[in-house]
mmCIF file of C-alpha atoms and ligand atoms in Angstrom:
data_model
loop_
_atom_site.group_PDB
_atom_site.id
_atom_site.type_symbol
_atom_site.label_atom_id
_atom_site.label_comp_id
_atom_site.label_asym_id
_atom_site.label_seq_id
_atom_site.Cartn_x
_atom_site.Cartn_y
_atom_site.Cartn_z
ATOM 1 C CA MET A 1 31.267 -8.928 -9.948
ATOM 2 C CA ASP A 2 27.642 -8.549 -8.719
ATOM 3 C CA LEU A 3 26.998 -10.643 -5.932
ATOM 4 C CA PRO A 4 23.501 -11.145 -4.261
ATOM 5 C CA GLU A 5 23.146 -10.255 -0.612
ATOM 6 C CA GLU A 6 22.324 -14.075 0.217
ATOM 7 C CA PHE A 7 25.899 -14.835 -0.937
ATOM 8 C CA LEU A 8 27.417 -12.120 1.238
ATOM 9 C CA SER A 9 25.441 -13.223 4.190
ATOM 10 C CA ALA A 10 26.185 -16.904 3.652
ATOM 11 C CA ALA A 11 29.933 -15.895 3.347
ATOM 12 C CA ARG A 12 29.655 -13.792 6.597
ATOM 13 C CA LYS A 13 27.846 -16.300 8.724
ATOM 14 C CA ALA A 14 29.419 -19.555 7.530
ATOM 15 C CA ARG A 15 31.436 -21.383 10.097
ATOM 16 C CA SER A 16 32.736 -23.993 7.567
ATOM 17 C CA CYS A 17 33.418 -23.954 3.804
ATOM 18 C CA VAL A 18 33.963 -26.875 1.436
ATOM 19 C CA VAL A 19 35.554 -26.332 -2.052
ATOM 20 C CA LEU A 20 35.288 -29.157 -4.692
ATOM 21 C CA THR A 21 37.486 -28.756 -7.621
ATOM 22 C CA GLY A 22 37.758 -30.507 -11.071
ATOM 23 C CA ALA A 23 40.000 -30.214 -14.088
ATOM 24 C CA GLY A 24 38.621 -26.615 -14.833
ATOM 25 C CA ILE A 25 40.612 -25.112 -11.943
ATOM 26 C CA SER A 26 43.694 -26.126 -13.773
ATOM 27 C CA ALA A 27 42.770 -25.134 -17.269
ATOM 28 C CA GLU A 28 44.463 -21.614 -16.786
ATOM 29 C CA SER A 29 47.551 -23.328 -15.890
ATOM 30 C CA GLY A 30 47.543 -24.855 -19.205
ATOM 31 C CA LEU A 31 46.283 -28.457 -18.433
ATOM 32 C CA ALA A 32 43.743 -29.822 -20.526
ATOM 33 C CA THR A 33 40.375 -30.856 -18.916
ATOM 34 C CA PHE A 34 38.714 -34.147 -19.710
ATOM 35 C CA ARG A 35 35.367 -33.375 -21.344
ATOM 36 C CA GLY A 36 35.741 -29.903 -22.691
ATOM 37 C CA ARG A 37 36.319 -28.735 -26.386
ATOM 38 C CA ASP A 38 40.102 -29.786 -26.059
ATOM 39 C CA GLY A 39 39.599 -32.376 -23.499
ATOM 40 C CA LEU A 40 41.977 -35.230 -22.842
ATOM 41 C CA TRP A 41 39.302 -37.652 -23.684
ATOM 42 C CA ARG A 42 38.358 -35.979 -26.837
ATOM 43 C CA ASP A 43 39.915 -38.595 -29.132
ATOM 44 C CA ARG A 44 40.429 -41.378 -26.539
ATOM 45 C CA ASP A 45 38.350 -43.612 -24.786
ATOM 46 C CA PRO A 46 39.041 -43.578 -21.070
ATOM 47 C CA ARG A 47 38.765 -47.388 -21.117
ATOM 48 C CA ASP A 48 41.874 -47.513 -23.298
ATOM 49 C CA LEU A 49 44.014 -45.652 -20.748
ATOM 50 C CA ALA A 50 42.591 -45.054 -17.204
ATOM 51 C CA THR A 51 41.496 -48.456 -16.099
ATOM 52 C CA PRO A 52 43.169 -51.334 -14.354
ATOM 53 C CA GLU A 53 42.281 -53.696 -17.347
ATOM 54 C CA ALA A 54 43.878 -51.273 -19.740
ATOM 55 C CA PHE A 55 47.033 -51.160 -17.716
ATOM 56 C CA SER A 56 47.319 -54.986 -17.567
ATOM 57 C CA ARG A 57 46.572 -55.112 -21.222
ATOM 58 C CA ASP A 58 49.168 -52.542 -22.327
ATOM 59 C CA PRO A 59 51.214 -51.031 -19.298
ATOM 60 C CA LYS A 60 53.581 -49.294 -21.678
ATOM 61 C CA LEU A 61 50.728 -47.320 -23.412
ATOM 62 C CA VAL A 62 49.303 -46.231 -20.154
ATOM 63 C CA TRP A 63 52.572 -45.306 -18.748
ATOM 64 C CA GLU A 64 53.514 -43.207 -22.021
ATOM 65 C CA TRP A 65 50.175 -41.431 -21.473
ATOM 66 C CA TYR A 66 51.000 -40.619 -17.837
ATOM 67 C CA GLN A 67 54.526 -39.584 -18.707
ATOM 68 C CA TRP A 68 53.123 -37.137 -21.456
ATOM 69 C CA ARG A 69 50.837 -35.731 -18.699
ATOM 70 C CA ARG A 70 53.656 -35.423 -16.256
ATOM 71 C CA GLN A 71 55.637 -33.553 -18.846
ATOM 72 C CA GLN A 72 52.733 -31.139 -19.383
ATOM 73 C CA LEU A 73 52.681 -30.639 -15.427
ATOM 74 C CA ALA A 74 56.227 -29.967 -15.243
ATOM 75 C CA ARG A 75 55.764 -27.081 -17.631
ATOM 76 C CA SER A 76 52.792 -25.615 -15.547
ATOM 77 C CA GLY A 77 52.178 -24.235 -12.145
ATOM 78 C CA PRO A 78 49.365 -23.014 -9.817
ATOM 79 C CA ASN A 79 47.319 -20.105 -11.196
ATOM 80 C CA PRO A 80 45.492 -17.370 -9.135
ATOM 81 C CA GLY A 81 42.352 -19.779 -8.875
ATOM 82 C CA HIS A 82 44.548 -22.307 -6.860
ATOM 83 C CA LEU A 83 46.209 -19.416 -4.902
ATOM 84 C CA ALA A 84 42.837 -17.994 -3.811
ATOM 85 C CA ILE A 85 41.604 -21.413 -2.671
ATOM 86 C CA ALA A 86 44.605 -21.941 -0.677
ATOM 87 C CA ALA A 87 44.175 -18.511 0.995
ATOM 88 C CA MET A 88 40.507 -19.220 1.747
ATOM 89 C CA GLU A 89 41.595 -21.917 4.166
ATOM 90 C CA GLY A 90 42.335 -19.203 6.882
ATOM 91 C CA MET A 91 38.980 -17.516 6.604
ATOM 92 C CA PHE A 92 36.786 -20.210 8.073
ATOM 93 C CA ASP A 93 36.984 -22.132 11.380
ATOM 94 C CA SER A 94 36.499 -25.268 9.415
ATOM 95 C CA PHE A 95 37.587 -25.595 5.779
ATOM 96 C CA LEU A 96 38.092 -28.531 3.384
ATOM 97 C CA LEU A 97 39.255 -28.807 -0.188
ATOM 98 C CA ALA A 98 38.096 -31.854 -1.924
ATOM 99 C CA THR A 99 39.745 -32.162 -5.289
ATOM 100 C CA GLN A 100 39.248 -34.481 -8.214
ATOM 101 C CA ASN A 101 42.515 -33.405 -9.788
ATOM 102 C CA VAL A 102 45.664 -35.615 -9.707
ATOM 103 C CA ASP A 103 47.972 -32.707 -10.792
ATOM 104 C CA GLY A 104 49.153 -31.637 -7.257
ATOM 105 C CA LEU A 105 48.680 -27.999 -8.215
ATOM 106 C CA HIS A 106 46.602 -27.197 -5.177
ATOM 107 C CA GLN A 107 49.518 -28.466 -2.781
ATOM 108 C CA ARG A 108 51.991 -26.281 -4.805
ATOM 109 C CA ALA A 109 49.632 -23.304 -4.253
ATOM 110 C CA GLY A 110 49.799 -23.883 -0.639
ATOM 111 C CA SER A 111 46.577 -25.780 0.072
ATOM 112 C CA ARG A 112 46.902 -27.953 3.233
ATOM 113 C CA ARG A 113 43.318 -28.782 4.469
ATOM 114 C CA MET A 114 42.415 -31.039 1.598
ATOM 115 C CA VAL A 115 41.799 -34.429 0.429
ATOM 116 C CA GLU A 116 42.469 -36.065 -3.131
ATOM 117 C CA LEU A 117 39.523 -37.981 -4.189
ATOM 118 C CA HIS A 118 41.341 -39.335 -7.385
ATOM 119 C CA GLY A 119 44.931 -39.768 -6.168
ATOM 120 C CA ASN A 120 48.046 -37.892 -7.450
ATOM 121 C CA ILE A 121 49.927 -38.259 -10.746
ATOM 122 C CA THR A 122 53.062 -37.232 -8.951
ATOM 123 C CA ARG A 123 53.305 -40.301 -7.009
ATOM 124 C CA ASP A 124 53.810 -43.990 -8.033
ATOM 125 C CA ARG A 125 52.281 -47.018 -6.389
ATOM 126 C CA CYS A 126 53.322 -50.736 -6.519
ATOM 127 C CA THR A 127 50.840 -53.014 -8.068
ATOM 128 C CA ARG A 128 52.227 -55.819 -5.694
ATOM 129 C CA CYS A 129 53.024 -54.337 -2.326
ATOM 130 C CA GLY A 130 51.082 -51.234 -2.486
ATOM 131 C CA LYS A 131 54.132 -48.998 -1.619
ATOM 132 C CA VAL A 132 53.628 -45.431 -2.682
ATOM 133 C CA VAL A 133 56.741 -43.470 -3.678
ATOM 134 C CA PRO A 134 57.405 -39.854 -5.323
ATOM 135 C CA GLU A 135 57.277 -40.268 -9.224
ATOM 136 C CA LYS A 136 60.348 -41.749 -10.719
ATOM 137 C CA ALA A 137 61.923 -40.128 -13.664
ATOM 138 C CA ASP A 138 60.773 -41.560 -17.069
ATOM 139 C CA GLY A 139 62.756 -44.648 -17.522
ATOM 140 C CA GLY A 140 62.103 -44.651 -21.278
ATOM 141 C CA ASP A 141 61.229 -48.220 -22.487
ATOM 142 C CA GLU A 142 61.914 -49.619 -18.907
ATOM 143 C CA LEU A 143 58.743 -49.875 -17.009
ATOM 144 C CA PRO A 144 59.171 -48.716 -13.493
ATOM 145 C CA LYS A 145 59.552 -51.493 -10.958
ATOM 146 C CA CYS A 146 59.231 -51.467 -7.094
ATOM 147 C CA GLY A 147 62.083 -52.857 -4.846
ATOM 148 C CA CYS A 148 59.854 -55.985 -4.365
ATOM 149 C CA GLY A 149 59.885 -56.548 -8.073
ATOM 150 C CA GLY A 150 56.293 -55.453 -8.728
ATOM 151 C CA LEU A 151 55.215 -53.213 -11.500
ATOM 152 C CA MET A 152 54.741 -49.643 -10.526
ATOM 153 C CA ARG A 153 51.617 -47.599 -11.612
ATOM 154 C CA PRO A 154 50.572 -44.016 -11.256
ATOM 155 C CA ASP A 155 49.011 -43.540 -7.674
ATOM 156 C CA VAL A 156 45.642 -42.287 -9.407
ATOM 157 C CA VAL A 157 42.053 -43.709 -9.100
ATOM 158 C CA TRP A 158 41.024 -45.472 -12.336
ATOM 159 C CA PHE A 159 37.582 -45.816 -13.801
ATOM 160 C CA GLY A 160 36.017 -48.703 -11.958
ATOM 161 C CA GLU A 161 38.346 -48.366 -8.960
ATOM 162 C CA ALA A 162 37.222 -47.135 -5.448
ATOM 163 C CA VAL A 163 38.002 -43.595 -4.349
ATOM 164 C CA PRO A 164 40.206 -43.628 -1.123
ATOM 165 C CA ALA A 165 37.641 -44.407 1.664
ATOM 166 C CA GLU A 166 39.221 -41.987 4.200
ATOM 167 C CA ALA A 167 39.195 -39.194 1.587
ATOM 168 C CA LEU A 168 35.533 -39.774 0.805
ATOM 169 C CA GLU A 169 34.375 -40.081 4.353
ATOM 170 C CA THR A 170 35.983 -36.809 5.277
ATOM 171 C CA ALA A 171 34.530 -35.024 2.189
ATOM 172 C CA TRP A 172 31.084 -36.473 2.837
ATOM 173 C CA GLU A 173 31.103 -35.506 6.537
ATOM 174 C CA GLU A 174 32.500 -31.890 5.925
ATOM 175 C CA SER A 175 30.201 -31.317 2.976
ATOM 176 C CA GLY A 176 27.141 -32.193 5.217
ATOM 177 C CA ARG A 177 28.197 -29.549 7.657
ATOM 178 C CA ALA A 178 29.216 -26.811 5.253
ATOM 179 C CA GLY A 179 27.725 -23.464 5.549
ATOM 180 C CA ILE A 180 28.884 -22.514 2.111
ATOM 181 C CA PHE A 181 30.017 -25.008 -0.676
ATOM 182 C CA LEU A 182 31.843 -23.945 -3.945
ATOM 183 C CA ALA A 183 31.977 -26.221 -6.945
ATOM 184 C CA VAL A 184 34.791 -24.980 -9.068
ATOM 185 C CA GLY A 185 35.790 -26.169 -12.619
ATOM 186 C CA THR A 186 33.982 -29.428 -12.419
ATOM 187 C CA SER A 187 31.378 -30.866 -14.704
ATOM 188 C CA GLY A 188 29.555 -32.610 -11.867
ATOM 189 C CA LEU A 189 29.297 -35.874 -14.044
ATOM 190 C CA VAL A 190 31.564 -38.260 -12.095
ATOM 191 C CA GLN A 191 30.499 -39.961 -8.798
ATOM 192 C CA PRO A 192 31.070 -39.961 -5.941
ATOM 193 C CA ALA A 193 32.390 -36.359 -6.186
ATOM 194 C CA ALA A 194 29.352 -35.107 -7.870
ATOM 195 C CA SER A 195 27.285 -36.146 -4.826
ATOM 196 C CA LEU A 196 29.259 -33.631 -2.582
ATOM 197 C CA PRO A 197 27.310 -30.624 -3.594
ATOM 198 C CA VAL A 198 23.960 -32.366 -3.329
ATOM 199 C CA ILE A 199 24.929 -33.490 0.268
ATOM 200 C CA ALA A 200 25.936 -29.781 1.045
ATOM 201 C CA LYS A 201 22.842 -28.464 -0.248
ATOM 202 C CA ARG A 202 20.735 -31.026 1.758
ATOM 203 C CA GLY A 203 22.715 -29.942 4.842
ATOM 204 C CA GLY A 204 21.597 -26.274 4.327
ATOM 205 C CA ALA A 205 24.738 -25.011 2.513
ATOM 206 C CA TYR A 206 24.660 -22.010 0.100
ATOM 207 C CA LEU A 207 25.978 -23.584 -3.029
ATOM 208 C CA VAL A 208 28.147 -21.555 -5.547
ATOM 209 C CA GLU A 209 29.124 -23.036 -8.861
ATOM 210 C CA VAL A 210 32.157 -21.408 -10.809
ATOM 211 C CA ASN A 211 32.259 -22.708 -14.231
ATOM 212 C CA PRO A 212 31.995 -20.866 -17.626
ATOM 213 C CA GLU A 213 29.454 -23.565 -18.827
ATOM 214 C CA PRO A 214 26.382 -24.835 -17.196
ATOM 215 C CA THR A 215 26.499 -28.348 -15.704
ATOM 216 C CA PRO A 216 23.987 -30.653 -13.852
ATOM 217 C CA LEU A 217 24.859 -28.915 -10.771
ATOM 218 C CA SER A 218 23.582 -25.508 -12.075
ATOM 219 C CA GLU A 219 19.931 -26.085 -11.310
ATOM 220 C CA ALA A 220 20.793 -26.588 -7.517
ATOM 221 C CA ALA A 221 23.243 -23.754 -7.336
ATOM 222 C CA ASP A 222 22.082 -20.738 -5.300
ATOM 223 C CA LEU A 223 24.862 -18.767 -7.339
ATOM 224 C CA ALA A 224 26.285 -19.748 -10.723
ATOM 225 C CA VAL A 225 29.291 -17.578 -11.525
ATOM 226 C CA ARG A 226 29.762 -18.002 -15.264
ATOM 227 C CA ALA A 227 33.518 -17.244 -15.407
ATOM 228 C CA ALA A 228 36.828 -18.934 -15.391
ATOM 229 C CA ALA A 229 38.167 -19.806 -11.940
ATOM 230 C CA GLY A 230 41.433 -17.900 -12.426
ATOM 231 C CA ALA A 231 39.484 -14.517 -12.718
ATOM 232 C CA ALA A 232 36.471 -15.367 -10.464
ATOM 233 C CA MET A 233 38.165 -17.053 -7.282
ATOM 234 C CA PRO A 234 40.558 -14.285 -6.365
ATOM 235 C CA GLU A 235 37.428 -11.745 -6.696
ATOM 236 C CA LEU A 236 35.288 -14.190 -4.689
ATOM 237 C CA LEU A 237 38.049 -14.493 -2.014
ATOM 238 C CA GLU A 238 38.263 -10.680 -1.635
ATOM 239 C CA ARG A 239 34.548 -10.428 -1.292
ATOM 240 C CA ILE A 240 34.392 -13.375 1.261
ATOM 241 C CA GLY A 241 37.271 -11.709 3.091
ATOM 242 C CA LEU A 242 35.324 -8.382 3.098
ATOM 243 C CA ALA A 243 32.013 -10.063 4.243
ATOM 244 C CA ARG A 244 34.077 -11.663 7.097
ATOM 245 C CA GLY A 245 35.811 -8.525 8.017
ATOM 246 C CA MET A 246 39.121 -9.657 6.780
ATOM 247 C CA GLN A 247 39.535 -6.784 4.602
ATOM 248 C CA ALA A 248 43.429 -6.452 5.026
ATOM 249 C CA ARG A 249 44.113 -10.068 4.751
ATOM 250 C CA ALA A 250 41.754 -10.451 1.574
ATOM 251 C CA ARG A 251 43.460 -7.546 -0.250
ATOM 252 C CA GLU A 252 46.965 -8.701 0.891
ATOM 253 C CA ILE A 253 46.161 -12.181 -0.521
ATOM 254 C CA ASN A 254 44.916 -10.914 -3.689
ATOM 255 C CA THR A 255 47.783 -8.785 -4.394
ATOM 256 C CA LYS A 256 50.056 -11.833 -3.882
ATOM 257 C CA SER A 257 47.942 -13.954 -6.326
ATOM 258 C CA ARG A 258 47.783 -11.159 -8.894
ATOM 259 C CA ARG A 259 51.508 -10.863 -8.570
ATOM 260 C CA CYS A 260 51.582 -14.569 -9.356
ATOM 261 C CA GLU A 261 49.469 -14.056 -12.427
ATOM 262 C CA ASN A 262 51.892 -11.549 -13.675
ATOM 263 C CA GLY A 263 54.803 -13.775 -12.821
ATOM 264 C CA THR A 264 56.569 -11.181 -10.583
HETATM 265 N N1 APR B 301 37.511 -22.221 -14.892
HETATM 266 C C1 APR B 301 36.528 -22.946 -14.518
HETATM 267 N N2 APR B 301 35.897 -24.008 -15.019
HETATM 268 C C2 APR B 301 36.385 -24.307 -16.052
HETATM 269 C C3 APR B 301 37.460 -23.632 -16.865
HETATM 270 C C4 APR B 301 38.006 -22.497 -16.141
HETATM 271 N N3 APR B 301 38.977 -21.797 -16.661
HETATM 272 N N4 APR B 301 37.710 -24.312 -18.017
HETATM 273 C C5 APR B 301 36.830 -25.405 -18.084
HETATM 274 N N5 APR B 301 36.105 -25.393 -17.023
HETATM 275 C C6 APR B 301 35.011 -26.269 -16.716
HETATM 276 C C7 APR B 301 34.256 -26.932 -17.952
HETATM 277 O O1 APR B 301 33.215 -26.103 -18.323
HETATM 278 C C8 APR B 301 33.885 -28.348 -17.330
HETATM 279 O O2 APR B 301 32.579 -28.124 -16.785
HETATM 280 O O3 APR B 301 35.613 -27.269 -16.000
HETATM 281 C C9 APR B 301 34.764 -28.638 -16.131
HETATM 282 C C10 APR B 301 35.813 -29.832 -16.445
HETATM 283 O O4 APR B 301 35.030 -31.055 -16.598
HETATM 284 P P1 APR B 301 35.710 -32.341 -16.738
HETATM 285 O O5 APR B 301 36.685 -32.077 -17.811
HETATM 286 O O6 APR B 301 34.641 -33.279 -16.782
HETATM 287 O O7 APR B 301 36.579 -32.466 -15.428
HETATM 288 P P2 APR B 301 36.259 -33.114 -14.061
HETATM 289 O O8 APR B 301 34.778 -32.579 -13.702
HETATM 290 O O9 APR B 301 37.359 -32.761 -13.067
HETATM 291 O O10 APR B 301 36.098 -34.585 -14.259
HETATM 292 C C11 APR B 301 35.870 -35.432 -13.144
HETATM 293 O O11 APR B 301 36.516 -37.414 -14.399
HETATM 294 O O12 APR B 301 37.770 -38.246 -16.053
HETATM 295 C C12 APR B 301 37.460 -38.317 -14.647
HETATM 296 O O13 APR B 301 39.192 -38.451 -13.109
HETATM 297 C C13 APR B 301 38.721 -37.705 -14.088
HETATM 298 O O14 APR B 301 38.769 -36.337 -12.118
HETATM 299 C C14 APR B 301 38.159 -36.359 -13.386
HETATM 300 C C15 APR B 301 36.659 -36.659 -13.295
#
């Protein structure tokens, strides 16, 4: 991968790095994106499934859709793109991963310094008392209930709902301070996540987009890597590691993530 000197210089100098991910980072783990050719929304209107109104109108239909997504997730796992981002944490004094994804694959890949902007499908939340618990096994026709008697819902942010304030605050702050910002696998269409790269750029960050397709972020990007994240991220990780004089660490991490790819 040919990379411009400006990228290598930014990678070398940056004290802080922020990575924003979207559904595209999980595509190579076999999970459908929302808006692509085979996207989840291709034959569904989001308002039918991912809104509080849809849930109060037909909680069973919404739960069926989430249980189906959980079954897809159970058969999936982190790909080398997730692993490379997890490894990137240790290369910067300050690092934050802000994910729009709810699949929990970043945590399973080892990411720790992260915020979930849209919640997490592997948790349930009570609609009455707000209690959050790990997902319960599919109860078939029985809708999951809380001990307080309230109906449980997936612990995700639906259309029309606010992103968790603390997560957003952290993401905004870190983006404004980032020396290098990577937008990976996101269409850059959904606010407030889509404002993070703009805030980073305004704060002087070097903006990298990793996406096989152009997006509304492409114009502002200093570097557009038109490739799948699973291939591009391990290579970017290695080059960032080299630029920051962490050759051994970068190579060791990549060997590990490639081993993951081959399933060894
Ligand atoms: N590697 C990198 N990017 C990819 C890959 C891949 N292997 N495959 C697809 N992409 C890109 C697509 O080109 C697209 O631009 O990932 C992007 C996925 O975009 P969306 O499906 O819109 O997903 P996302 O940006 O995460 O959507 C944001 O919208 O529906 C809501 O809550 C949902 O969090 C989601 C939010």
